[in-house]
CSV table of C-alpha atoms and ligand atoms in Angstrom, one decimal:
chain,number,residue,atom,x,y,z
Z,1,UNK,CA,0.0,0.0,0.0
Z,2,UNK,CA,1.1,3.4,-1.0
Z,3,UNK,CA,2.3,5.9,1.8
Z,4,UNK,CA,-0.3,8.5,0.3
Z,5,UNK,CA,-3.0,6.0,0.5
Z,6,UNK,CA,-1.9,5.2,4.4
Z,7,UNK,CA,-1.7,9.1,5.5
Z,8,UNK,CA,-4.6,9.5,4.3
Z,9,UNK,CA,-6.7,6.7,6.1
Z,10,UNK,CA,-5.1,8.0,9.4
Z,11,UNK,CA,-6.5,11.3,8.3
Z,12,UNK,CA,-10.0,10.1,9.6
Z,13,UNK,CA,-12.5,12.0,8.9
Z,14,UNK,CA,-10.3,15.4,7.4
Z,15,UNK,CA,-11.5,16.6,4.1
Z,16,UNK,CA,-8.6,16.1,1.6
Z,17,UNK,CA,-7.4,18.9,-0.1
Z,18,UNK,CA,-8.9,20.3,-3.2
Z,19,UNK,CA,-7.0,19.2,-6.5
Z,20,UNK,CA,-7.9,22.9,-7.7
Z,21,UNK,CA,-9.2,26.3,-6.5
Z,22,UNK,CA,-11.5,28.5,-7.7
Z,23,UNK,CA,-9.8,32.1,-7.8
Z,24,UNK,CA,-11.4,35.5,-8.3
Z,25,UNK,CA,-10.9,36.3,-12.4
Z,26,UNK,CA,-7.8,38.8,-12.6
Z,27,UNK,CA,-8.6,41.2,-15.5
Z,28,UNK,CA,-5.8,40.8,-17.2
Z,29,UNK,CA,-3.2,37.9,-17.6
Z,30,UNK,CA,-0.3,37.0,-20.0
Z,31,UNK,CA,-2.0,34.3,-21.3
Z,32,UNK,CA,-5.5,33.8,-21.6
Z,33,UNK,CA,-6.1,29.3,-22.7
Z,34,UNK,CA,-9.7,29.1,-24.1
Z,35,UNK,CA,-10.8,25.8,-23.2
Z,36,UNK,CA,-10.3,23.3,-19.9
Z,37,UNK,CA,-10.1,20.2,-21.4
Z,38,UNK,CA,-6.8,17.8,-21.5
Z,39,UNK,CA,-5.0,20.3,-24.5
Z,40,UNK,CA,-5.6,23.5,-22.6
Z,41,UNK,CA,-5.1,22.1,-19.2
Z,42,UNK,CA,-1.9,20.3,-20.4
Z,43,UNK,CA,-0.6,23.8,-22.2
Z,44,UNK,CA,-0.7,25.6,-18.6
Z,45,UNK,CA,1.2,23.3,-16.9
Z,46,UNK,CA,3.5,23.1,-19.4
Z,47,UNK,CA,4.0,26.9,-19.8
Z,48,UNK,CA,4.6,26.7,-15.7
Z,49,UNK,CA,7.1,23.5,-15.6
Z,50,UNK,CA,9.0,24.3,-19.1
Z,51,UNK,CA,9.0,28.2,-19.1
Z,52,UNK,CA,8.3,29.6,-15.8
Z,53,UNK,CA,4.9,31.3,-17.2
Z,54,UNK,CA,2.8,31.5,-14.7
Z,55,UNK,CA,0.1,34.9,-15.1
Z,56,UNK,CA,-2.1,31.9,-17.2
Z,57,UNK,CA,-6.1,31.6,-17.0
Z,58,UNK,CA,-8.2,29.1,-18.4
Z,59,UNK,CA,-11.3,29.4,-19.4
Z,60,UNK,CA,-14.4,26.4,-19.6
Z,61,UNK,CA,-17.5,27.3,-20.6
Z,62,UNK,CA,-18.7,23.9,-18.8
Z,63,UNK,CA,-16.8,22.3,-16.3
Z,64,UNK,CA,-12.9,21.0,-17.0
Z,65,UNK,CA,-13.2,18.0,-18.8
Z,66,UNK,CA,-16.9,18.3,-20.0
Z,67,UNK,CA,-15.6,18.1,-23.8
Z,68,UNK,CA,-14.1,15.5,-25.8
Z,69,UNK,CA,-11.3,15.2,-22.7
Z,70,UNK,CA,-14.6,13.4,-21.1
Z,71,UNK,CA,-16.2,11.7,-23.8
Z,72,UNK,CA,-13.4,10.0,-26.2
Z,73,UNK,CA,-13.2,6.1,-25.6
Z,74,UNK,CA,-9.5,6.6,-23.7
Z,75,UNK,CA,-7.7,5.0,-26.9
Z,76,UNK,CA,-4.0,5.8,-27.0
Z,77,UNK,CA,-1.9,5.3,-29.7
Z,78,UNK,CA,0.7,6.2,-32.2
Z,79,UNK,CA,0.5,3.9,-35.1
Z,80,UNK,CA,-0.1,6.5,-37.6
Z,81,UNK,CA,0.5,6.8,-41.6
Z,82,UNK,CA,2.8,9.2,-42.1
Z,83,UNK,CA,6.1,10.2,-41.0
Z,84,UNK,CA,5.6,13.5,-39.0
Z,85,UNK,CA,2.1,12.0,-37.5
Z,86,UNK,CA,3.8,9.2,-36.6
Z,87,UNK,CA,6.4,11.2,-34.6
Z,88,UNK,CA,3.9,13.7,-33.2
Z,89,UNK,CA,1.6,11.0,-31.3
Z,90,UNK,CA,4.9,8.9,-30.5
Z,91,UNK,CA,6.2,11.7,-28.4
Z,92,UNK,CA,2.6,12.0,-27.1
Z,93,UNK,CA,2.3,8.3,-26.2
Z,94,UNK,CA,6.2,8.6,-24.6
Z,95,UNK,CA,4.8,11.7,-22.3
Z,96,UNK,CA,1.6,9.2,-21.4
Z,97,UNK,CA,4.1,6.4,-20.2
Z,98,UNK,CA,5.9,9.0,-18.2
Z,99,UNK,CA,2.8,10.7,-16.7
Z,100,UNK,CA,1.9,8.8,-13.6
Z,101,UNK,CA,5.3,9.4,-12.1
Z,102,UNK,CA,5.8,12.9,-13.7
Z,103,UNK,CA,2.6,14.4,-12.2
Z,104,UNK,CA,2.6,11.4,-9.1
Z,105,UNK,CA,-0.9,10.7,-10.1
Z,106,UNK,CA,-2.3,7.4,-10.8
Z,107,UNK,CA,-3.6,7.6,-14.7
Z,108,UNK,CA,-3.9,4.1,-15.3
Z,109,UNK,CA,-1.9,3.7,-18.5
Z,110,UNK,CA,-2.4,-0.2,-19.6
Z,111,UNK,CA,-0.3,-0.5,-22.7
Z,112,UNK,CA,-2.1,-3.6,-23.3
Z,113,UNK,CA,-1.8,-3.6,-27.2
Z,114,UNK,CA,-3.9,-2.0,-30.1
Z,115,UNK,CA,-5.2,-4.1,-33.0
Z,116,UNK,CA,-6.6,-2.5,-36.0
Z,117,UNK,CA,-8.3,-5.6,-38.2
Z,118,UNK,CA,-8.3,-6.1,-42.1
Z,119,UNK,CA,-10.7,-7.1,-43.9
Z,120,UNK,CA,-9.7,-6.1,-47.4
Z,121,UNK,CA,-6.9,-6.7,-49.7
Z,122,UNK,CA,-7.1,-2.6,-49.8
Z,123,UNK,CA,-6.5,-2.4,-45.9
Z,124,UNK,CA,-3.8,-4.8,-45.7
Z,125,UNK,CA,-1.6,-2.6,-48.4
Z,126,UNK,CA,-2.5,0.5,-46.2
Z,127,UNK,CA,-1.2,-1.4,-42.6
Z,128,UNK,CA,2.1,-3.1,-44.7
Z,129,UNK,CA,2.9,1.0,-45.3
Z,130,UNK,CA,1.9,2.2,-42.0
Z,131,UNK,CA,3.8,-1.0,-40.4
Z,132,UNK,CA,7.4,-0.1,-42.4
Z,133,UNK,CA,6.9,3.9,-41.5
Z,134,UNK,CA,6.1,2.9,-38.2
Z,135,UNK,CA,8.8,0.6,-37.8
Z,136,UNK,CA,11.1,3.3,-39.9
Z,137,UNK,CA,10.2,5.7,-36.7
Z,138,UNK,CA,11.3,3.1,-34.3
Z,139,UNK,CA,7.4,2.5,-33.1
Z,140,UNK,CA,6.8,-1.1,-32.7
Z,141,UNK,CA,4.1,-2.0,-35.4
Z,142,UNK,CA,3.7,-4.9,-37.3
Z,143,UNK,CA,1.1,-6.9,-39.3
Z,144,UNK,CA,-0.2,-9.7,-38.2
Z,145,UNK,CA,-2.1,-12.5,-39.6
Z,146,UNK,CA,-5.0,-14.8,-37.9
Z,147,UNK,CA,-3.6,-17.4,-36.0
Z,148,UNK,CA,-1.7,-14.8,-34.4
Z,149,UNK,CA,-5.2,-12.5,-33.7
Z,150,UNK,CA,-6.7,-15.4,-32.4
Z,151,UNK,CA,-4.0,-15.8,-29.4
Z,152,UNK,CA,-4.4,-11.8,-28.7
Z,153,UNK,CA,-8.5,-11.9,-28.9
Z,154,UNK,CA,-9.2,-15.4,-28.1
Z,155,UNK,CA,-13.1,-14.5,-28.5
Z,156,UNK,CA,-12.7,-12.0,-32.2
Z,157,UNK,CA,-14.2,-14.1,-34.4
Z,158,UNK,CA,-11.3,-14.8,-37.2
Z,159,UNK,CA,-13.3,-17.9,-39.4
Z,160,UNK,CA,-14.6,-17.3,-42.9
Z,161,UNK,CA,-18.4,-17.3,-41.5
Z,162,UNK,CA,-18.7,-13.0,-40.8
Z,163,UNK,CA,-19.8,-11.0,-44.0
Z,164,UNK,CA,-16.4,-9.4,-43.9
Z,165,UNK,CA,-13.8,-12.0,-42.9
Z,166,UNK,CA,-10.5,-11.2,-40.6
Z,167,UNK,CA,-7.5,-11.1,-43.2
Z,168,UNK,CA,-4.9,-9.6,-41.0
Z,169,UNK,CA,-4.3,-6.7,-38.1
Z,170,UNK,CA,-1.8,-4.0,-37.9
Z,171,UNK,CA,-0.7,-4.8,-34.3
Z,172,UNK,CA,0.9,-1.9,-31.9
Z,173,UNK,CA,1.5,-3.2,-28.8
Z,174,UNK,CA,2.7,0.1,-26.9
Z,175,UNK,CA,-1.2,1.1,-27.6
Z,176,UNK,CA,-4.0,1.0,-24.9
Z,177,UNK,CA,-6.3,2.7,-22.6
Z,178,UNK,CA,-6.1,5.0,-19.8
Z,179,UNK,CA,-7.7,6.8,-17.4
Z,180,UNK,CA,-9.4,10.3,-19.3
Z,181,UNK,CA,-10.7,12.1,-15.9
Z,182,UNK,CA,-7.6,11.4,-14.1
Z,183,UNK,CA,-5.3,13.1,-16.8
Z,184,UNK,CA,-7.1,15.7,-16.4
Z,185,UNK,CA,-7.8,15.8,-13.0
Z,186,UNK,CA,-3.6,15.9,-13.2
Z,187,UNK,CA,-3.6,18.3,-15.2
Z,188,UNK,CA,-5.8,20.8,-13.8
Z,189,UNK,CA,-3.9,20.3,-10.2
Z,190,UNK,CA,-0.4,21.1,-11.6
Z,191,UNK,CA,-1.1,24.4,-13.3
Z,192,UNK,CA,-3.6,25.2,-9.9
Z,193,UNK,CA,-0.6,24.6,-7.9
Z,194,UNK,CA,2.0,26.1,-10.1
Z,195,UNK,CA,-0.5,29.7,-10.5
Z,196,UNK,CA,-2.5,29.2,-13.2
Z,197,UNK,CA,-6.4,30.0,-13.0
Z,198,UNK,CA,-8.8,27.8,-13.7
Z,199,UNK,CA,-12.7,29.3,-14.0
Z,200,UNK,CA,-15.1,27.1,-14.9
Z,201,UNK,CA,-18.6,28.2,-16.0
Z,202,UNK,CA,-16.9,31.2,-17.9
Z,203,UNK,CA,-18.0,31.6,-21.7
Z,204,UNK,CA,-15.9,33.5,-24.2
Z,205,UNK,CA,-18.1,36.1,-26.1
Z,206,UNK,CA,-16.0,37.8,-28.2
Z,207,UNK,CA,-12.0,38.4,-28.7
Z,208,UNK,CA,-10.6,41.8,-29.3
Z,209,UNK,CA,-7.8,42.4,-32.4
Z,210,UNK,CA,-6.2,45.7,-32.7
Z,211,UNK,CA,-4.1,45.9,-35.9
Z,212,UNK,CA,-3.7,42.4,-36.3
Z,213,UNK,CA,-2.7,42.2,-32.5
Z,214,UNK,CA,-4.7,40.4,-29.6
Z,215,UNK,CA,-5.8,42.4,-26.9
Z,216,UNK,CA,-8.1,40.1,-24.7
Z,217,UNK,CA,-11.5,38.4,-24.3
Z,218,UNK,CA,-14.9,39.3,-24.0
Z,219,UNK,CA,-16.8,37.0,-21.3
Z,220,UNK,CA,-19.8,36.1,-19.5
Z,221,UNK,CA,-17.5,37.7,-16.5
Z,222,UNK,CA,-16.6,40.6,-18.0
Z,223,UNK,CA,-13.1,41.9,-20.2
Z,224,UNK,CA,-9.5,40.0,-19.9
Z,225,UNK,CA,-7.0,41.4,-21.5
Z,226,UNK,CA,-4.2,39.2,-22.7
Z,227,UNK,CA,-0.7,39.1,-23.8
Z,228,UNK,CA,-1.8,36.3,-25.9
Z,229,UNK,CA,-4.8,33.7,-26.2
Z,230,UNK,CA,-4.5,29.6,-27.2
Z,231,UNK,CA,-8.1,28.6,-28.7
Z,232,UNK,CA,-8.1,25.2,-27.4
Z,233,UNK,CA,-11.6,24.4,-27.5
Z,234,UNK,CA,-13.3,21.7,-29.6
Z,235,UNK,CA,-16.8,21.7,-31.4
Z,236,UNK,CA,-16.5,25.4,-30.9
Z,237,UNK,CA,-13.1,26.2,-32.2
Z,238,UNK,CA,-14.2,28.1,-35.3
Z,239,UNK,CA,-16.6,29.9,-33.5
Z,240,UNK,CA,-14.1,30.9,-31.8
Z,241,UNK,CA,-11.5,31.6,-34.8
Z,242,UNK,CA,-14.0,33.5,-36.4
Z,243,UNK,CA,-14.0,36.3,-32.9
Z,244,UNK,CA,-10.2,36.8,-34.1
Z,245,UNK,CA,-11.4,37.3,-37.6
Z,246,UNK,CA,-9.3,33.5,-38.5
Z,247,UNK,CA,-11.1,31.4,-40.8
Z,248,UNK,CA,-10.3,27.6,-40.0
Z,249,UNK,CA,-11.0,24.7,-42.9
Z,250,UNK,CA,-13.0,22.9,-40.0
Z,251,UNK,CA,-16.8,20.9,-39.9
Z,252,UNK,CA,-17.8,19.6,-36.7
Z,253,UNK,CA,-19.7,16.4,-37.0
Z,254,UNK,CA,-20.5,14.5,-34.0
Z,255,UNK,CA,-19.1,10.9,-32.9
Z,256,UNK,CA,-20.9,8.7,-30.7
Z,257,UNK,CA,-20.1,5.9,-27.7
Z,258,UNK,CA,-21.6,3.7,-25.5
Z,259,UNK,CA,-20.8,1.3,-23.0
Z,260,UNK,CA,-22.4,-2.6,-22.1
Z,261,UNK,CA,-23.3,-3.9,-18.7
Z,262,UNK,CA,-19.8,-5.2,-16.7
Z,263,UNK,CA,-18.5,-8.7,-18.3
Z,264,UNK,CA,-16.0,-10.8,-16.8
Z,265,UNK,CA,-12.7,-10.0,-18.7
Z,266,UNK,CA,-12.4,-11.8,-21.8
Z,267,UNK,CA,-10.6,-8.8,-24.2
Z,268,UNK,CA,-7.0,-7.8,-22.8
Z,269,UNK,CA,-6.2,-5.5,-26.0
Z,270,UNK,CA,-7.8,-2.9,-28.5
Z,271,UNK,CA,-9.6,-4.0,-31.2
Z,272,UNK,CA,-10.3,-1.4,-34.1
Z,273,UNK,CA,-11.9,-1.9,-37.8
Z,274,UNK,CA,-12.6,0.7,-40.0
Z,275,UNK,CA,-14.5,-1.6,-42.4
Z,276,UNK,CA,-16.9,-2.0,-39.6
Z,277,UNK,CA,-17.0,1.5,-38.4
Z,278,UNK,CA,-16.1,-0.1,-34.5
Z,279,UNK,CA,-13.0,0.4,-32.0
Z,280,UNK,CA,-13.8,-1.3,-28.6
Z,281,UNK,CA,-11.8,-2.4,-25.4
Z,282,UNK,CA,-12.9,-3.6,-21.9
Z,283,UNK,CA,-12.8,-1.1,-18.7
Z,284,UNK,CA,-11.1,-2.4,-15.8
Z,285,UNK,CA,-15.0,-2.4,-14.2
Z,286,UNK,CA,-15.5,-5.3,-17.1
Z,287,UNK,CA,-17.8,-3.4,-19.0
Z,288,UNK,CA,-16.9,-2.8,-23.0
Z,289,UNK,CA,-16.5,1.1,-24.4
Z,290,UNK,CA,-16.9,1.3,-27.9
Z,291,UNK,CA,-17.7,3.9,-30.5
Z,292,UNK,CA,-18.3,4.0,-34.1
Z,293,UNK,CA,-17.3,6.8,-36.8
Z,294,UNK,CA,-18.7,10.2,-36.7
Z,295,UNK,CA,-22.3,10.6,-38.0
Z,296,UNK,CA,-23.1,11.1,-41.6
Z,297,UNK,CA,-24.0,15.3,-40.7
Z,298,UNK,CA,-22.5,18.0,-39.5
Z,299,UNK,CA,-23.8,19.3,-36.6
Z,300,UNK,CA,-23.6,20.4,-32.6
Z,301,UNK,CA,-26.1,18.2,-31.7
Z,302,UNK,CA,-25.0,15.6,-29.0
Z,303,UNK,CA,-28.3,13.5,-28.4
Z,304,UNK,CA,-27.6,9.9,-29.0
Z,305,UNK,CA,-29.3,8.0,-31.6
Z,306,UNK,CA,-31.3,4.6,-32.1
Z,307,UNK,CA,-29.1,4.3,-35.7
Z,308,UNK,CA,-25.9,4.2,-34.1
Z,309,UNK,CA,-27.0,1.3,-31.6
Z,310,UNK,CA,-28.3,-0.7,-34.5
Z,311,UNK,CA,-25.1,0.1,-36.2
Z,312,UNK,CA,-22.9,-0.9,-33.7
Z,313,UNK,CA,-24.8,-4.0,-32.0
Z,314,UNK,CA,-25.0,-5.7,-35.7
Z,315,UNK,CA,-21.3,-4.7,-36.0
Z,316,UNK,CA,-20.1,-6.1,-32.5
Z,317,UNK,CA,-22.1,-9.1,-33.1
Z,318,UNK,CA,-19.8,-9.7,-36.7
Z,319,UNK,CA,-16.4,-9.4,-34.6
Z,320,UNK,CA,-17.6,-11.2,-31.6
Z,321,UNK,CA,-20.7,-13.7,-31.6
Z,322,UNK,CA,-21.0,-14.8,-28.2
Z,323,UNK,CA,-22.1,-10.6,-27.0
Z,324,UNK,CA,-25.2,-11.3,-28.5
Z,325,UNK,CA,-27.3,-11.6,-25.1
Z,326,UNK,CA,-25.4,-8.2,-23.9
Z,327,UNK,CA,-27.1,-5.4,-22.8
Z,328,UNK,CA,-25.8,-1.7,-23.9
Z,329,UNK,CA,-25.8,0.9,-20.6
Z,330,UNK,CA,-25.1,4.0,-21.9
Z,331,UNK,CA,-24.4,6.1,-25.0
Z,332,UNK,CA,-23.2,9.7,-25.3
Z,333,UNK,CA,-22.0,11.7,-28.3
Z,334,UNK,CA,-18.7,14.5,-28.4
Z,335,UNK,CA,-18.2,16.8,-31.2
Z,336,UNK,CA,-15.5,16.3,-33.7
Z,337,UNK,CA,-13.9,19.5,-35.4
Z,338,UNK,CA,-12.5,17.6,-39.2
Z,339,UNK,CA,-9.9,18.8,-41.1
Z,340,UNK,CA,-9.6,18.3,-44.7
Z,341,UNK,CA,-6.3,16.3,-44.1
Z,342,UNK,CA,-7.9,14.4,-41.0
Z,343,UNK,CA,-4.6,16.6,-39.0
Z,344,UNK,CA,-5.0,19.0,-36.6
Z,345,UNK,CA,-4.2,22.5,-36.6
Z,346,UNK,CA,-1.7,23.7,-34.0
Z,347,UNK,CA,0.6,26.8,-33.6
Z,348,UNK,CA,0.4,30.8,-35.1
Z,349,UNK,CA,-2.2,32.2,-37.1
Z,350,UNK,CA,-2.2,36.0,-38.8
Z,351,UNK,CA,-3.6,36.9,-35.9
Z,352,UNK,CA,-0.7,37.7,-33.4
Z,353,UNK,CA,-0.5,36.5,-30.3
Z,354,UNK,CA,-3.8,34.6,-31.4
Z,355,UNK,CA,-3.0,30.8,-31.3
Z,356,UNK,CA,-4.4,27.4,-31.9
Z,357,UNK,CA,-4.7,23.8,-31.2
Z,358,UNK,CA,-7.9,22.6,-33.3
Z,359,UNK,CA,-9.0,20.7,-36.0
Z,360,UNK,CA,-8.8,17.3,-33.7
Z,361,UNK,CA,-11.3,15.0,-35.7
Z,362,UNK,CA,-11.8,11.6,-33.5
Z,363,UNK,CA,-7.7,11.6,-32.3
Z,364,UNK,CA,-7.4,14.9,-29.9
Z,365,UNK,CA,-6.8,13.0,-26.7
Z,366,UNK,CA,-4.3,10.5,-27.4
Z,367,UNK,CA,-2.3,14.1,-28.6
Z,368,UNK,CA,-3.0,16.2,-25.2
Z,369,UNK,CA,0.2,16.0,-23.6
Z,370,UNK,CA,2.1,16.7,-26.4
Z,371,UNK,CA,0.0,19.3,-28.0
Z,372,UNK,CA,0.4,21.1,-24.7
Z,373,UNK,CA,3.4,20.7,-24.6
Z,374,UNK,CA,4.4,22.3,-27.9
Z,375,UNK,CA,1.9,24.7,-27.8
Z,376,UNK,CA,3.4,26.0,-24.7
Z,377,UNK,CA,6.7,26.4,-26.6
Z,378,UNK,CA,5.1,28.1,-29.4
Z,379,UNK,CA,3.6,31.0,-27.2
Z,380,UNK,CA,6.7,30.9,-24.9
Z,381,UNK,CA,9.0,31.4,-27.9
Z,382,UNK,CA,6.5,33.3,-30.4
Z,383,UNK,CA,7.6,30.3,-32.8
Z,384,UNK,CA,6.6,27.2,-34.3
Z,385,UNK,CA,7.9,24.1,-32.6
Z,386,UNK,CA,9.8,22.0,-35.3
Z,387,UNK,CA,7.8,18.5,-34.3
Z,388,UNK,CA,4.8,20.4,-35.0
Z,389,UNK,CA,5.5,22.5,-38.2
Z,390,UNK,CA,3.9,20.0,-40.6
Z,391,UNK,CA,0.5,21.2,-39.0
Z,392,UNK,CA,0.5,25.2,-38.8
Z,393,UNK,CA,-2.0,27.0,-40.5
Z,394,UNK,CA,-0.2,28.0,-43.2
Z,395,UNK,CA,-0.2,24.1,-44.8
Z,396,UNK,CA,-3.7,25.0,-46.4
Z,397,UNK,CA,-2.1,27.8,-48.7
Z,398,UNK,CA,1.0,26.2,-49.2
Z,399,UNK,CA,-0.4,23.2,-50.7
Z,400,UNK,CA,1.4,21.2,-47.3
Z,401,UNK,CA,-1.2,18.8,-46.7
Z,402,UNK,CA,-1.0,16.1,-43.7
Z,403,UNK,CA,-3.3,13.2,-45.4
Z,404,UNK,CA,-3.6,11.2,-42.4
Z,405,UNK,CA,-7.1,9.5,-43.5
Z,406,UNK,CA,-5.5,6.3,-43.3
Z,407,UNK,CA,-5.0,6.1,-39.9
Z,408,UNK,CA,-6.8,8.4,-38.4
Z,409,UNK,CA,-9.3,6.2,-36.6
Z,410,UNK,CA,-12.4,4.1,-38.1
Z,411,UNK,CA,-13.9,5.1,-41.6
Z,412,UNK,CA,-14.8,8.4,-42.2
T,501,PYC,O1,-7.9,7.6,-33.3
T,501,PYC,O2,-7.6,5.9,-32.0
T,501,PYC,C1,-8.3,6.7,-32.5
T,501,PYC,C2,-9.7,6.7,-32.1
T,501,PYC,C3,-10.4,5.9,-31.3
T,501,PYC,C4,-11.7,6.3,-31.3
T,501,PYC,C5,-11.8,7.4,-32.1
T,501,PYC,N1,-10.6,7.6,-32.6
C-alpha cells in the first residue's frame, strides 16, 4: 500500500485537499487558454514547468473535462501513416508512459496492445505501409495475420463465416487505454498549484484584435486582457476563430459511444476496424467502451441515436458472436472538429499573439500532452515548434497537406 494512501486513512474524517481552487478572475493575464479540457489544461502546466509562465487563465465554458477530454473512448496510440504524424503522437504516447510518475498521479496507462483488423486486400496494403513507417520511426508495429489475432483476442471471431472476414491486423502493442478524468484531474492540479487560473462556467463572447494584435477576451464575466490567447476548445473552435477574424478549414460532425453492462474480462487489447466503423476495449470495471465513426451530418447536436446502436450491436455481433445476449448501458456523443487532411491545426495564425490547437477529428486525446506541450513552446517562444511545423496553419495555402485518413481512426 502506498504511503499516500496510508496518510490519508489515518487522516479520519479530514476533508482532503482540493485538486484545484477556484480564484477571483484577474482582469488581465499573460496568457488567456480558451478551453479546460486535457489540451488546454496540459498547455498551462507546461507553460509553468517548461517556461516559468505563470500569469495563465483558463477558461471552460462547462466544467474541466466536460468536452471531448470526457467523452473520447480513452484510446492511446501512435500507429499512424505518415512520417511526422507518426512522430507527433509517439512523443505524445512517450509523455503518457511517463505521466503517472511525472505528475505522481495514478492515470492508469495499460499498454495492453492496439489491434486495427483487415478485412480487405485494400487495408492490408495500407497497414504493410503504415507497419514499415512505423517501424522506420522506431514505433513497434507490425502486421499480423490470424492465427496470431486469435492468441491476442481469443473471442474476435477470425473464421470465414462473418460477412467481412478477418485477413490480417496491424498490431501496436505500446497502444491501450487510460484513465481520461484522471489526466485531467492531473492536469488541472499542476497548473492550480504552479499559478495558473482555472474558472469554470466562464464563456468566451467575443476576442478583441487591434491591428492584427490580440488584446483580450470578452466574457460572460466581463473583459480580460491578454498578452496572448491559445483557442483550445473543440466543437467550438471556429466559433471561436471566427472572434479573431481566423477562418479555419473545419466541420464539426458529432461521434458517438456507448458502453455494455460489466462482463468478466475476456478482451486484454484494443480492437479497431474501420471496415466496420467499430473500436472497442474492456474497462477495468468489465464493461466494453466502444464507438463508431462520426455521424453522416455536421452538426452540434450531441443527443444519441437509435441508428448508431443498431449500427454498432450488428457490427459487434460480426467481430464477436458470443455478445449477442449483452445489454448496452449508456451512450453519449462529443463533437469532432474535421480537417480536410484528417490533421490538426496547431501553432500561429495571422492573428498575433492569437494561437491554436484545433481541428482534432476523432484523435485529440491521445495528442493532449504533447499538444500542450508544444503549444506552450510556441507561445513561450513566439515560434513554431519544429515537431509540429507539418501542422500550422499556413499548410492549407502552401499546398502542405498532412493526409492522415489512413489512420486516423475508423472510416470516415
Ligand atoms: O484515433 O484511436 C483513434 C480513435 C479511437 C476512437 C476514435 N478515434
Amino acid at each position: 500500500m502506498s504511503w499516500k494512501l496510508i496518510k490519508q486513512a489515518l487522516n479520519g474524517s479530514k476533508p482532503l485537499p482540493r485538486m484545484w481552487h477556484e480564484r477571483p478572475i484577474k482582469n488581465s493575464y499573460d496568457v488567456v487558454i480558451i478551453g479546460g479540457g486535457a489540451h488546454g489544461l496540459a498547455c498551462a502546466y507546461y507553460l509553468i514547468k517548461d517556461h516559468g509562465i505563470t500569469d495563465v487563465a483558463v477558461l471552460e465554458q462547462s466544467y474541466i473535462g466536460a468536452g471531448g477530454s470526457g467523452r473520447n473512448t480513452t484510446i492511446i496510440r501512435s500507429n499512424y501513416l505518415t512520417p511526422e504524424g507518426v512522430q507527433f503522437y509517439d512523443e505524445s504516447l512517450k509523455l503518457y508512459e511517463q505521466m503517472s510518475i511525472d505528475l505522481d498521479y495514478n492515470v492508469m496507462f495499460s499498454q495492453r496492445g492496439h489491434l486495427t483488423l483487415a478485412h480487405t486486400d485494400g487495408s492490408i496494403r495500407t497497414m504493410r505501409r503504415r507497419a514499415e513507417v512505423n517501424q522506420i520511426q522506431g514505433v513497434d508495429t507490425r502486421l499480423i495475420f490470424p492465427d496470431e489475432i486469435k492468441k491476442l483476442a481469443p473471442y474476435l471471431d477470425v473464421s470465414d463465416r462473418p460477412r467481412f472476414p478477418i485477413l490480417a491486423a496491424l498490431y501496436h502493442p505500446p497502444g491501450g487505454v487510460i484513465r481520461h478524468d484522471a489526466v485531467v484531474w492531473a492536469y488541472a492540479h499542476h497548473a492550480d498549484a504552479g499559478g495558473a487560473h482555472i474558472h469554470q462556467g466562464v464563456r468566451v463572447k467575443d476576442i478583441r484584435v487591434t491591428n492584427g494584435v490580440v488584446n483580450g477576451v470578452e466574457t460572460t464575466h466581463g473583459y480580460i486582457k491578454a498578452g496572448a490567447i491559445l483557442n483550445a476548445t473543440a466543437g467550438w473552435c471556429t466559433t471561436i476563430a471566427d472572434m479573431a477574424g481566423v477562418r479555419l478549414p473545419i466541420t464539426t460532425f458529432p461521434l458517438q459511444a456507448s458502453v455494455t453492462e460489466a462482463l468478466k474480462p475476456f478482451l486484454n487489447v484494443v480492437v479497431v476496424s474501420g471496415s466496420l466503423h467499430v473500436y472497442v476495449s474492456q474497462t477495468d470495471r468489465g464493461e466494453l467502451i466502444m464507438g463508431a465513426s462520426v455521424d453522416p451530418f455536421a452538426q452540434y447536436n450531441m443527443r444519441g441515436s437509435l441508428a448508431y446502436l443498431e449500427g454498432i450491436g450488428g457490427h459487434m455481433l460480426e467481430l464477436f458472436p458470443m455478445l449477442s445476449k449483452v445489454s448496452m448501458r449508456r451512450q453519449w456523443a462529443g463533437l469532432c472538429d474535421m480537417t480536410p487532411d484528417y490533421s490538426p491545426i496547431m501553432g500561429v495564425t495571422p492573428v498575433e499573439g492569437f494561437y491554436v490547437d484545433v481541428g482534432w477529428g476523432t484523435y485529440g486525446f491521445k495528442a493532449s500532452p504533447i499538444a500542450g506541450k508544444t503549444l506552450a513552446e510556441a507561445i513561450a517562444t513566439r515560434s513554431t515548434p519544429e515537431l509540429i511545423r507539418p501542422f500550422r496553419y499556413s499548410r492549407f495555402n502552401e499546398h502542405a497537406l498532412v493526409g492522415e485518413k489512413g489512420a486516423a481512426a475508423v472510416g470516415h
